[in-house]
Coordinates of C-alpha atoms and ligand atoms in Angstrom, one line a residue:
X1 CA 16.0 0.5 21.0
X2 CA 12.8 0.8 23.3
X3 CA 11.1 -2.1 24.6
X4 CA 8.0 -3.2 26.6
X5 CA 8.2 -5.3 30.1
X6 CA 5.7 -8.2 30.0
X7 CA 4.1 -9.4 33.6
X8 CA 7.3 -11.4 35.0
X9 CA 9.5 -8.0 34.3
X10 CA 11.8 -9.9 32.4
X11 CA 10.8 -10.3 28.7
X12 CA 10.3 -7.5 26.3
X13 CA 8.9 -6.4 23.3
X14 CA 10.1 -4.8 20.3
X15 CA 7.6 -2.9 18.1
X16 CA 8.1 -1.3 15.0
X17 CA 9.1 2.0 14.3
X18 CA 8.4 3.6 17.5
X19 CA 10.9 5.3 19.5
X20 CA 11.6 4.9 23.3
X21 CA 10.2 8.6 24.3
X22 CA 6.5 7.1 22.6
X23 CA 6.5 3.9 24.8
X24 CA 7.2 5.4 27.7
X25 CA 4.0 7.6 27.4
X26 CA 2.2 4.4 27.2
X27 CA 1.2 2.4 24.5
X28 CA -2.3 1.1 24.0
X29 CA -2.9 -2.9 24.2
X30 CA -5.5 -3.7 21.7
X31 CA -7.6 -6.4 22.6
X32 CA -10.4 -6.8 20.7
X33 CA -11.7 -5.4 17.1
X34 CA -15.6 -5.2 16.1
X35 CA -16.7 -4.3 12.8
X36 CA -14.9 -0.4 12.7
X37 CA -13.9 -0.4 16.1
X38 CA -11.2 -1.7 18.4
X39 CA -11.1 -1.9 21.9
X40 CA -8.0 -1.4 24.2
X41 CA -7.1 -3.3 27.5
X42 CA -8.6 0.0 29.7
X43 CA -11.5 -0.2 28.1
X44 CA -11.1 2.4 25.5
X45 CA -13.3 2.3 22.5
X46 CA -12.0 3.9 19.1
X47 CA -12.9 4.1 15.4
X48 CA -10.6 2.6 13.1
X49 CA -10.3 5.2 10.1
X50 CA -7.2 3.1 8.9
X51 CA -7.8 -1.0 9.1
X52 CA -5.8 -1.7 11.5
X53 CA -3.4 1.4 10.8
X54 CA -1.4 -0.2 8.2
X55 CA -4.7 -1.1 6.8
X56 CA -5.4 -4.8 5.9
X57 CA -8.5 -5.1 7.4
X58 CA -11.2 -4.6 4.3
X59 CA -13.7 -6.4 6.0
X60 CA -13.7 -5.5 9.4
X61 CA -12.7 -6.8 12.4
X62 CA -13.8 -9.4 15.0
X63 CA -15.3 -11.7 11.6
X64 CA -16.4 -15.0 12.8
X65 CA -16.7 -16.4 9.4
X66 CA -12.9 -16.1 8.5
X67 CA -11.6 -17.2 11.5
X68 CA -13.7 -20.3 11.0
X69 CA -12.2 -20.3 7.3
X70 CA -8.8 -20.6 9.2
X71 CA -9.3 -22.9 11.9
X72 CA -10.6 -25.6 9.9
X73 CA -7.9 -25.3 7.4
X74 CA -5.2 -25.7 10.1
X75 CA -7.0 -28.6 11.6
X76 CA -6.9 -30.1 8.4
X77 CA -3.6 -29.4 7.0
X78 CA -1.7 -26.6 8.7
X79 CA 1.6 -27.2 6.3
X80 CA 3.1 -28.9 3.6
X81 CA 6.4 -27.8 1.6
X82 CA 5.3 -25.5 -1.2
X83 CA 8.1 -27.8 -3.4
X84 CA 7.1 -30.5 -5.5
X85 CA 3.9 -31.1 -3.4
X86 CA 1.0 -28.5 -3.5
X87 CA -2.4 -27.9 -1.8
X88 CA -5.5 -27.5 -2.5
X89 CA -6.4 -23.6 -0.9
X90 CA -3.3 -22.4 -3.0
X91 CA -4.5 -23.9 -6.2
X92 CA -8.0 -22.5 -5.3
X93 CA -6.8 -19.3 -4.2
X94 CA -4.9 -19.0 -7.9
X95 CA -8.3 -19.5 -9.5
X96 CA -10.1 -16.8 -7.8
X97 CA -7.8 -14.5 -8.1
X98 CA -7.3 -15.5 -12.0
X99 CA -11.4 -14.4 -12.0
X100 CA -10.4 -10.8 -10.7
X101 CA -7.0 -9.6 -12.1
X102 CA -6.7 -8.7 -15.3
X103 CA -7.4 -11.6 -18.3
X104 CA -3.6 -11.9 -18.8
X105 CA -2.6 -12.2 -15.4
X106 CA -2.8 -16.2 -14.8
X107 CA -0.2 -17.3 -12.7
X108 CA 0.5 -16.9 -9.1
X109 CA 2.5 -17.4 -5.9
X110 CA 1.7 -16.9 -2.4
X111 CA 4.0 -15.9 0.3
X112 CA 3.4 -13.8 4.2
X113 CA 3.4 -10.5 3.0
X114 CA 3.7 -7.3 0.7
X115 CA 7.5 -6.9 1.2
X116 CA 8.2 -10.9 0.4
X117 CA 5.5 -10.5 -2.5
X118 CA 7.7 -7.0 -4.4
X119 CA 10.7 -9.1 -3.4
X120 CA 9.5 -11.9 -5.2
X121 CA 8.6 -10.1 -7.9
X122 CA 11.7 -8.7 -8.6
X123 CA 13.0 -12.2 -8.8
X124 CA 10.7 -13.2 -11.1
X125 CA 11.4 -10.2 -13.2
X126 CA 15.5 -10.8 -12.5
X127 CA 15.0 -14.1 -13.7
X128 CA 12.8 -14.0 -16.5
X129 CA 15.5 -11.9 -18.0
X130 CA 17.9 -14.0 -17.2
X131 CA 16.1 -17.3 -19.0
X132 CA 16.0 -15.3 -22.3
X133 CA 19.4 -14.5 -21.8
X134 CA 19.6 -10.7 -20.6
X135 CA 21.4 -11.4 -17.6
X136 CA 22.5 -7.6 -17.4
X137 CA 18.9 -6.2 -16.8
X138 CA 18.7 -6.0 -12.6
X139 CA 17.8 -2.5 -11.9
X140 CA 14.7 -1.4 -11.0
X141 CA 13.0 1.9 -11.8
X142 CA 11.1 3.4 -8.6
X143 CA 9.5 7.0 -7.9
X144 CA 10.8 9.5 -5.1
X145 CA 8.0 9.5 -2.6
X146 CA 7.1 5.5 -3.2
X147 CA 7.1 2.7 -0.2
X148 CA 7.4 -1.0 -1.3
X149 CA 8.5 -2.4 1.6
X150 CA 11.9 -3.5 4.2
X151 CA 13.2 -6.3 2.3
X152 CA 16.4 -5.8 0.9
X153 CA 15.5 -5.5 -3.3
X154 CA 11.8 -4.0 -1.9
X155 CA 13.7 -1.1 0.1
X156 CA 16.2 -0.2 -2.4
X157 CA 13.0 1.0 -4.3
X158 CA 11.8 3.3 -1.4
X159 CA 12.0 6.5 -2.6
X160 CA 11.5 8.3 0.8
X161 CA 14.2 10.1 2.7
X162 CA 13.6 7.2 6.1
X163 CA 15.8 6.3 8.5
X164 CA 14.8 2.9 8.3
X165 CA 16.3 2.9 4.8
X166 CA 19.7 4.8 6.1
X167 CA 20.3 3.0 9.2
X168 CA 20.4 -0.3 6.1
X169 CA 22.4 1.2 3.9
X170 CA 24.3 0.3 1.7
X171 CA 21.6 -1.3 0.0
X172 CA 21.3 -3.7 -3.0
X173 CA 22.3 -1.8 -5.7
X174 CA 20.1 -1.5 -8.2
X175 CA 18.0 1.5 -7.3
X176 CA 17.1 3.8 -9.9
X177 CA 14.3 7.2 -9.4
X178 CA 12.2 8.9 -11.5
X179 CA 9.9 11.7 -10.1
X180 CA 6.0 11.3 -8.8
X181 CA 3.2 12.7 -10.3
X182 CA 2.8 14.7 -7.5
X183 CA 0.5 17.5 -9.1
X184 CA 0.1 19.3 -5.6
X185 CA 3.8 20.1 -5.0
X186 CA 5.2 19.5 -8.4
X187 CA 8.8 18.1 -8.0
X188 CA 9.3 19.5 -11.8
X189 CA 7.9 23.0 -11.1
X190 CA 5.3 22.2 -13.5
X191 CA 1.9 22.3 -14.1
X192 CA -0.7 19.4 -15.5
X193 CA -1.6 19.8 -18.2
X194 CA 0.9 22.4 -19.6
X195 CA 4.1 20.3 -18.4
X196 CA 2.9 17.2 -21.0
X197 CA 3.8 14.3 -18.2
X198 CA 7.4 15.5 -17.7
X199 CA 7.4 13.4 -15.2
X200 CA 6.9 10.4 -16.8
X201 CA 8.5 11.3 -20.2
X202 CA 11.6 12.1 -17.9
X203 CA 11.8 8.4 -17.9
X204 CA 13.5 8.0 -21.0
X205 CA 16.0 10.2 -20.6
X206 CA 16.8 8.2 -17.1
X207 CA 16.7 4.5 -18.7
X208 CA 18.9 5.6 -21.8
X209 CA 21.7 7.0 -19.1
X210 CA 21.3 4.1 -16.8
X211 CA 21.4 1.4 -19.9
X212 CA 18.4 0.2 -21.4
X213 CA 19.9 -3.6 -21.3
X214 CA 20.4 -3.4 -17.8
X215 CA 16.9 -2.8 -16.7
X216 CA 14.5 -5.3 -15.3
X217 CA 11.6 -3.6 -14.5
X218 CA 9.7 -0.3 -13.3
X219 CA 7.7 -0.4 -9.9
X220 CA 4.7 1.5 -9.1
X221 CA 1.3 1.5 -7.6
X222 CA -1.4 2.8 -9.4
X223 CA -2.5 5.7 -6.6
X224 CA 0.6 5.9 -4.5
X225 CA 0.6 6.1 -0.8
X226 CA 3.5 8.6 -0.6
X227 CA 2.3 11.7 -0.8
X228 CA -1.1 11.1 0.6
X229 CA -3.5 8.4 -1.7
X230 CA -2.1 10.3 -4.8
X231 CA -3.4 9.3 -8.3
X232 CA -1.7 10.7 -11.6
X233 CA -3.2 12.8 -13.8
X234 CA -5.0 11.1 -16.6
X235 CA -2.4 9.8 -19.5
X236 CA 0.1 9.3 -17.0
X237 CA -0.1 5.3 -16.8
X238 CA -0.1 4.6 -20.4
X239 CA 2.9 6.8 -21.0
X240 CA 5.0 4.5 -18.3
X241 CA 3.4 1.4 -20.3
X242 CA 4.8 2.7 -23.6
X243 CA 7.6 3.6 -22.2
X244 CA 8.3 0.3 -20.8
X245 CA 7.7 -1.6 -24.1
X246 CA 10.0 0.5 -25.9
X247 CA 12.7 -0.9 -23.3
X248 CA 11.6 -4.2 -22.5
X249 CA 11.1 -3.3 -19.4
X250 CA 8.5 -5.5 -17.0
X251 CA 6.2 -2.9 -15.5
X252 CA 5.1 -4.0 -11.8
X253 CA 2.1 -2.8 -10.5
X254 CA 2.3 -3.0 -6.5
X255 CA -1.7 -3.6 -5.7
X256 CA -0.5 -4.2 -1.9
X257 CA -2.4 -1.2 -0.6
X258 CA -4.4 -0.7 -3.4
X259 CA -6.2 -4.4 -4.1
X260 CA -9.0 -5.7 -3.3
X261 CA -11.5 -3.1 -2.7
X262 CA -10.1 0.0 -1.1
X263 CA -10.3 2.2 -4.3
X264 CA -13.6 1.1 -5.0
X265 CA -12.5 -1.4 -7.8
X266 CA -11.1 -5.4 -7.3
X267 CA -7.4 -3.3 -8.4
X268 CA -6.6 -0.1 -8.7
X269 CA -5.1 -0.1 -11.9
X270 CA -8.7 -0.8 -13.4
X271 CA -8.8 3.3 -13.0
X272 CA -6.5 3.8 -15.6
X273 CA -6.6 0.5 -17.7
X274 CA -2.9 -0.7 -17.0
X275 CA -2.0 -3.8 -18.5
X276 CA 0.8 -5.1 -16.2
X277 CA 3.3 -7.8 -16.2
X278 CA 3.7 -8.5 -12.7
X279 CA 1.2 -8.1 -9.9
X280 CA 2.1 -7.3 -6.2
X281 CA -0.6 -8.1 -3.6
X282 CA -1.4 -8.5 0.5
X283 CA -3.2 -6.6 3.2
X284 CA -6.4 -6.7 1.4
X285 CA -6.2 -10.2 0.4
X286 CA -6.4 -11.5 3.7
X287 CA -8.3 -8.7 5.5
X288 CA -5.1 -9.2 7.8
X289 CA -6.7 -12.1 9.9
X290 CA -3.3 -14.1 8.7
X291 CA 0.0 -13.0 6.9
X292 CA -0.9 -13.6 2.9
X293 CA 1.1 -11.5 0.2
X294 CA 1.0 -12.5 -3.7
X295 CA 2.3 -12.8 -6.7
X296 CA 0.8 -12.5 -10.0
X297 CA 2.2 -12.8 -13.5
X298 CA 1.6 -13.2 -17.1
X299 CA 2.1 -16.5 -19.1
X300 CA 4.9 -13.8 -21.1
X301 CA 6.7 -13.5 -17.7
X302 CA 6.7 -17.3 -16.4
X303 CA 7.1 -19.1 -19.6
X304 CA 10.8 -18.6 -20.1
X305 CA 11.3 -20.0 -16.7
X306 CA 12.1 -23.2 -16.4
X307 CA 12.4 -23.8 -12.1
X308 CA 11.3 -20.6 -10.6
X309 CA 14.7 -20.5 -7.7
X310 CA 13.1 -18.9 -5.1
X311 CA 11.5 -20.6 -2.1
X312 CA 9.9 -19.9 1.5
X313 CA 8.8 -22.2 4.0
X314 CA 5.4 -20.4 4.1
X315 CA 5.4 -20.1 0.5
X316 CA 1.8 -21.0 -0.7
X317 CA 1.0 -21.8 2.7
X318 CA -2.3 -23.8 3.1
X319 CA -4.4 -21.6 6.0
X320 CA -3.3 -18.6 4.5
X321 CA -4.2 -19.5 1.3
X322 CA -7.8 -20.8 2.9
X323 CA -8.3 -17.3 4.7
X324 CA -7.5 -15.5 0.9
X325 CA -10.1 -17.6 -0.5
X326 CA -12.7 -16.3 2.5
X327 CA -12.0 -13.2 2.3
X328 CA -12.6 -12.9 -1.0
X329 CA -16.0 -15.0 -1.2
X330 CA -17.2 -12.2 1.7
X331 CA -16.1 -9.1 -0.2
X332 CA -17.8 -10.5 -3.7
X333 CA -21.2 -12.0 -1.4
X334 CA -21.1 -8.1 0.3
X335 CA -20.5 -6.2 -2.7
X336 CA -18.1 -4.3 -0.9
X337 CA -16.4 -3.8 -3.8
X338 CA -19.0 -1.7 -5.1
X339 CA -19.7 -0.3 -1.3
X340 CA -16.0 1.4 -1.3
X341 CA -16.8 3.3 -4.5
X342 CA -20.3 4.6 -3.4
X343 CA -19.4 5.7 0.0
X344 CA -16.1 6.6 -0.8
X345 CA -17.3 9.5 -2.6
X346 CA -20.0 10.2 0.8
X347 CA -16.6 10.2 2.6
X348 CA -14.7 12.5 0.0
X349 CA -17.5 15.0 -0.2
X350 CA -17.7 15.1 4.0
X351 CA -13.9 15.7 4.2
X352 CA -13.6 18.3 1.2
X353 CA -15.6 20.5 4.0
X354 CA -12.0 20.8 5.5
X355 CA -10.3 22.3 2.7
X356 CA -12.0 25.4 4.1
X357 CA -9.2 25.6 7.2
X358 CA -5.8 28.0 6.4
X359 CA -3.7 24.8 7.3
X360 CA -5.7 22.4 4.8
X361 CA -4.1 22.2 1.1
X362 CA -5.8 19.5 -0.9
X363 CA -8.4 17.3 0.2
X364 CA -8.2 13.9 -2.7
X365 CA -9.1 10.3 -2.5
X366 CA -10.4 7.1 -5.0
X367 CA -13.0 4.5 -2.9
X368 CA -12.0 4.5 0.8
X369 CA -8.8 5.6 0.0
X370 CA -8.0 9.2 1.2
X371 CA -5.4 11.8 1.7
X372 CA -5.2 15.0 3.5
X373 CA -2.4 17.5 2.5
X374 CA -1.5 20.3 4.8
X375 CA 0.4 23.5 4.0
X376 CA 1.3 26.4 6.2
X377 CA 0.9 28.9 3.1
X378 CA -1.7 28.0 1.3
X379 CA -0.1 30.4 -1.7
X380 CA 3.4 29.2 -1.7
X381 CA 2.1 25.7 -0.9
X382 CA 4.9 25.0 2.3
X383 CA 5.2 21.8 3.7
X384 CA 3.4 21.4 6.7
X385 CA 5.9 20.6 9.9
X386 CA 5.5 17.1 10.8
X387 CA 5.4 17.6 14.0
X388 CA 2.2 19.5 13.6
X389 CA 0.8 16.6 12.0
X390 CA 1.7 14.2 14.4
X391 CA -0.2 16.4 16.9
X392 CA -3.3 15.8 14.8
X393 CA -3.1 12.6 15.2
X394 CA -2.8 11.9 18.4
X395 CA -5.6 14.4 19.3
X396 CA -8.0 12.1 17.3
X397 CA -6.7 9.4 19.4
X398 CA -7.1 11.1 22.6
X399 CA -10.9 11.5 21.1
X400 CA -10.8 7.7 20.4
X401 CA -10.2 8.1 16.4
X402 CA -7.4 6.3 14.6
X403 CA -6.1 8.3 11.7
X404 CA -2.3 7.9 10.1
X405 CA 0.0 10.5 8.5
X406 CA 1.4 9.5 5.0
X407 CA 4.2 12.1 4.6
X408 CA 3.4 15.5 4.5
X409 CA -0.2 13.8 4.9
X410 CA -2.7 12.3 6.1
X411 CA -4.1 9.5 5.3
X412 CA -7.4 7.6 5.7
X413 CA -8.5 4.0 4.6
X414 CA -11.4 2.5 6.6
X415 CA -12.5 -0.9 6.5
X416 CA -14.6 -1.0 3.5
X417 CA -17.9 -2.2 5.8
X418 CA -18.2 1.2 7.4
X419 CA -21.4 3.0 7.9
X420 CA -22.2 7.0 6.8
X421 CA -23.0 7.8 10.6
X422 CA -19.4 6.6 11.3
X423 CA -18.1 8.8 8.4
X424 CA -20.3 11.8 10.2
X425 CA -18.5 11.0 13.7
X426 CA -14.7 10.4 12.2
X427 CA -15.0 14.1 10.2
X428 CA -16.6 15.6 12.9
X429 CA -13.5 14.7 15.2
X430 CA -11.0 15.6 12.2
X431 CA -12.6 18.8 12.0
X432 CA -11.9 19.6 15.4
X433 CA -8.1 18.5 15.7
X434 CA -7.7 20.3 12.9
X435 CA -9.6 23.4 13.8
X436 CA -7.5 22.9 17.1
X437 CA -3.9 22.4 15.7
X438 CA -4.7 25.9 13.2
X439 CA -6.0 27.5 16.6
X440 CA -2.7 26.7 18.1
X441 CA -0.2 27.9 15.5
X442 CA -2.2 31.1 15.6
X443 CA -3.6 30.7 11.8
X444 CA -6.9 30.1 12.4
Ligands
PLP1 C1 2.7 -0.3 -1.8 C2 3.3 -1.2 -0.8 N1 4.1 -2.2 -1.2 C3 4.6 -3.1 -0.3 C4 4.4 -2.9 1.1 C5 5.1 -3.8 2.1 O1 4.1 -4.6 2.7 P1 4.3 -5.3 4.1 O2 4.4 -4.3 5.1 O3 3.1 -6.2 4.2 O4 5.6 -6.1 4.0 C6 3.6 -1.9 1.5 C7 3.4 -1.7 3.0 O5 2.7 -0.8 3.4 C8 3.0 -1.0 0.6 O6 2.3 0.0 1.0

C-alpha cells in the first residue's frame, strides 16, 4: 500500500485508489478551490471539468455562503443522537427535498454519503419485505457496468470487473446482473430499436431463474456513470418499472451522481418519468462542502415498518443537514438547475467537434453531464486501451485541466456555475491531448 510522509517524516497518508508508482511521481496538494478552479500548493492553477473529480461540487468551490451555513450550525448544535431526539436542519432538510423529488417520495433519512445512503436503502428495502412478511426477498438486481459504491450490500451491486471489488471478495451474497443499455457496444449484439429492449426484457427471464419471492429490489441510476454518462434508449425505464411491479420488486433509483442539477433537471429520472420507490442521494446535495448522502422513500415503502433497525452516529446529522438545506436555497436562488440544461447542450455541441478524431467513438451527455467514448477501430468499435486513456488525462493535467476516465471513457461533470469561455478553454485543451494521444499511436 503507498503512502505519503507528512513534515515530521513519520506519519503517513493513505489515499484512495492510487498505487505507489503514482505517488512517487508526486501528487498535487490542493489548497484552495474558486468558483471552477483549484489551486495547488506550487502555485498551479487548473480547471475543474469534474467537481472535485468525484464531482460533488454543483456550486463551485471556495462559497462563502455555505460555509457560513455550516459554521453557524455547528456553533449552535454540532450533534445530537439521530434516536428518539431529532433536529431541526434534518426536519427542514426532509421538507425541501419533499418540494423536489417526485410527489410520492415523502420520507427521508440522512447519513455521510452515497455508499451509506444505497446501503441504507437496501435495508429499507430488506426490511420492508420483511414487515409484510417476505423474509426471503434479499437479492438485489444490478447492471454489468454500474458503481454504487464500497460498502458491503452497495459493492455486491458493482457490476464492474475492479480490483477493489476482488481484493473483498467473497461478498454479501445477494448479487444478481442484468446487462446495460449500452447502445454503443451492445453487450447483446443488438441493435436499438430492432433488439425491442433485450436488455431489459432479459430481466424476466433472470428474476424467474433467480426466484421471484427472493427478490428485494432492482438498482439503477437513471444515466449510468459506467460506460461513460450513458442514458437508455427511450422505453427502456418503464419496461424495468413494469417489470418490477409484476414481481414486487422495489425499484431504486441511485440519484447520487445524477441529483440535484447535473443533468440539467432537480433528478435525473425526471428524463424518463420514473416513478421510484426508493431514492439514493449525496455529492450534489451538499456540493461536497460536508459529507451528506440520503435516503428517500415512499409512504408504500416505510409504512410496514414499524422501528426502522438501522442507525449511524452521523445519521441525520445537524451541520450536514444545515449545509443540504444551503445548498439547495443557492442552486434554486441561481437557477442553476435550469443553467446545467442550457449550457450543457453549449458544452455538448463544443465536444461533438471531437468525434471528428479516428480515436473518438461517441461523443453523448444530458446537462453537464458528459462522456467521451474512444475506440481504436472506429468500424469494429474496439475498446480503447486504458492506458491510452489514462495518458489523456494526465496531459490535460499537465495543461492544468482536470478531466476523469469512466471506463472505457471519459467523463466530464463541471460545476454547474461554469462560464462558455471556460467550456471554450477546457475543449480547446481536450482537443489537443487528444489530437496528441491519436498523433502518438500513429492514427492520426
Ligand atoms: C451512482 C453512485 N452510487 C453510489 C456511489 C457511492 O458514493 P460515495 O462515494 O459517496 O460513497 C457513487 C460514487 O461515485 C455513485 O456514483
Amino acid at each position: 500500500m503507498a503512502k505519503l510522509s507528512g513534515k515530521n517524516g513519520k506519519s503517513s497518508l493513505i489515499l484512495c485508489r492510487t498505487s505507489r508508482g503514482v505517488i512517487e511521481k508526486g501528487i498535487p496538494i490542493i489548497i484552495k478551490g474558486e468558483g471552477t478552479r483549484v489551486f495547488d500548493s506550487e502555485g498551479k492553477a487548473y480547471l475543474d471539468l469534474t467537481s472535485g473529480v468525484t464531482r460533488p461540487v454543483h456550486v463551485g468551490h471556495g462559497r462563502k455562503d455555505l460555509a457560513e451555513a455550516v459554521g453557524k450550525q455547528a456553533a449552535e448544535l454540532a450533534y445530537f443522537t439521530p434516536m428518539h431526539f431529532t433536529n431541526q436542519p434534518a426536519i427542514e432538510l426532509a421538507d425541501t427535498l419533499s418540494t423536489i423529488t417526485p410527489d410520492t417520495v415523502s420520507n427521508f433519512f440522512f447519513v455521510c454519503d452515497g455508499s451509506e445512503a444505497v446501503e441504507s436503502a437496501m435495508k429499507l428495502a430488506k426490511q420492508h419485505h420483511f414487515c409484510r412478511g417476505e423474509k426471503h426477498r434479499f437479492k438485489v438486481i444490478s447492471r454489468r457496468g454500474a458503481y454504487h459504491g464500497v460498502t458491503l450490500l452497495a459493492l455486491r451491486a458493482m457490476g464492474t470487473v475492479l480490483s477493489m471489488k476482488h481484493t473483498m471478495e467473497p461478498l454479501t451474497p445477494g448479487s444478481v446482473f442484468v446487462e446495460s443499455p449500452y447502445c454503443y457496444r451492445c453487450p447483446l449484439h443488438l441493435s436499438y430499436p430492432n433488439c425491442e429492449l433485450a436488455c431489459a426484457r432479459d430481466m424476466r427471464r433472470i428474476i424467474e431463474f433467480e426466484g421471484p419471492d427472493h427478490i428485494s429490489a432492482f438498482i439503477g441510476e437513471p444515466i449510468q456513470q459506467g460506460f461513460g454518462a450513458l442514458a437508455p434508449p427511450p422505453g427502456y425505464w418503464e419496461l424495468i418499472r413494469k417489470i418490477c411491479e409484476d414481481y414486487g420488486i422495489l425499484l431504486i433509483i441511485d440519484e447520487v451522481i445524477c441529483g440535484f442539477g447535473r443533468t440539467g433537471r432537480w433528478f435525473a429520472l425526471e428524463h424518463f418519468g420514473i416513478k421510484p420507490d426508493i431514492i439514493t442521494m449525496a455529492k450534489g446535495i451538499s456540493s461536497g462542502y460536508v459529507p451528506l448522502g440520503a435516503v428517500g422513500c415512499t409512504d408504500d415503502v416505510i409504512d410496514p415498518i414499524d422501528t426502522f433497525e438501522h442507525i449511524h452516529t452521523y445519521a441525520n446529522h445537524p451541520v450536514s443537514c444545515a449545509a443540504g438545506v444551503k445548498n439547495i436555497e443557492i442552486l434554486k436562488q441561481e437557477k442553476l438547475i435550469e443553467r446545467a440544461s442550457e449550457i450543457g447542450v453549449y458544452f455538448l455541441e463544443s465536444l461533438k467537434s471531437l468525434e471528428e478524431h479516428s480515436i473518438v467513438a461517441e461523443v453523448r451527455g444530458t446537462g453537464l453531464w458528459l462522456g467521451i467514448d474512444f475506440t481504436v477501430n472506429k468500424k469494429t468499435r474496439e475498446v480503447f486501451p486504458l492506458d491510452r486513456l489514462w495518458n489523456i488525462v494526465n496531459r490535460a493535467q499537465e495543461k492544468g485541466l482536470i478531466i476523469k476516465l469512466m471506463g472505457q471513457a471519459l467523463e466530464l461533470a463541471p460545476p454547474l456555475i461554469i462560464e462558455k469561455s471556460e467550456i471554450d478553454e477546457g475543449v480547446k485543451i481536450i482537443q489537443e491531448c487528444v489530437a496528441e494521444e491519436e498523433k502518438d499511436m500513429g492514427l492520426a
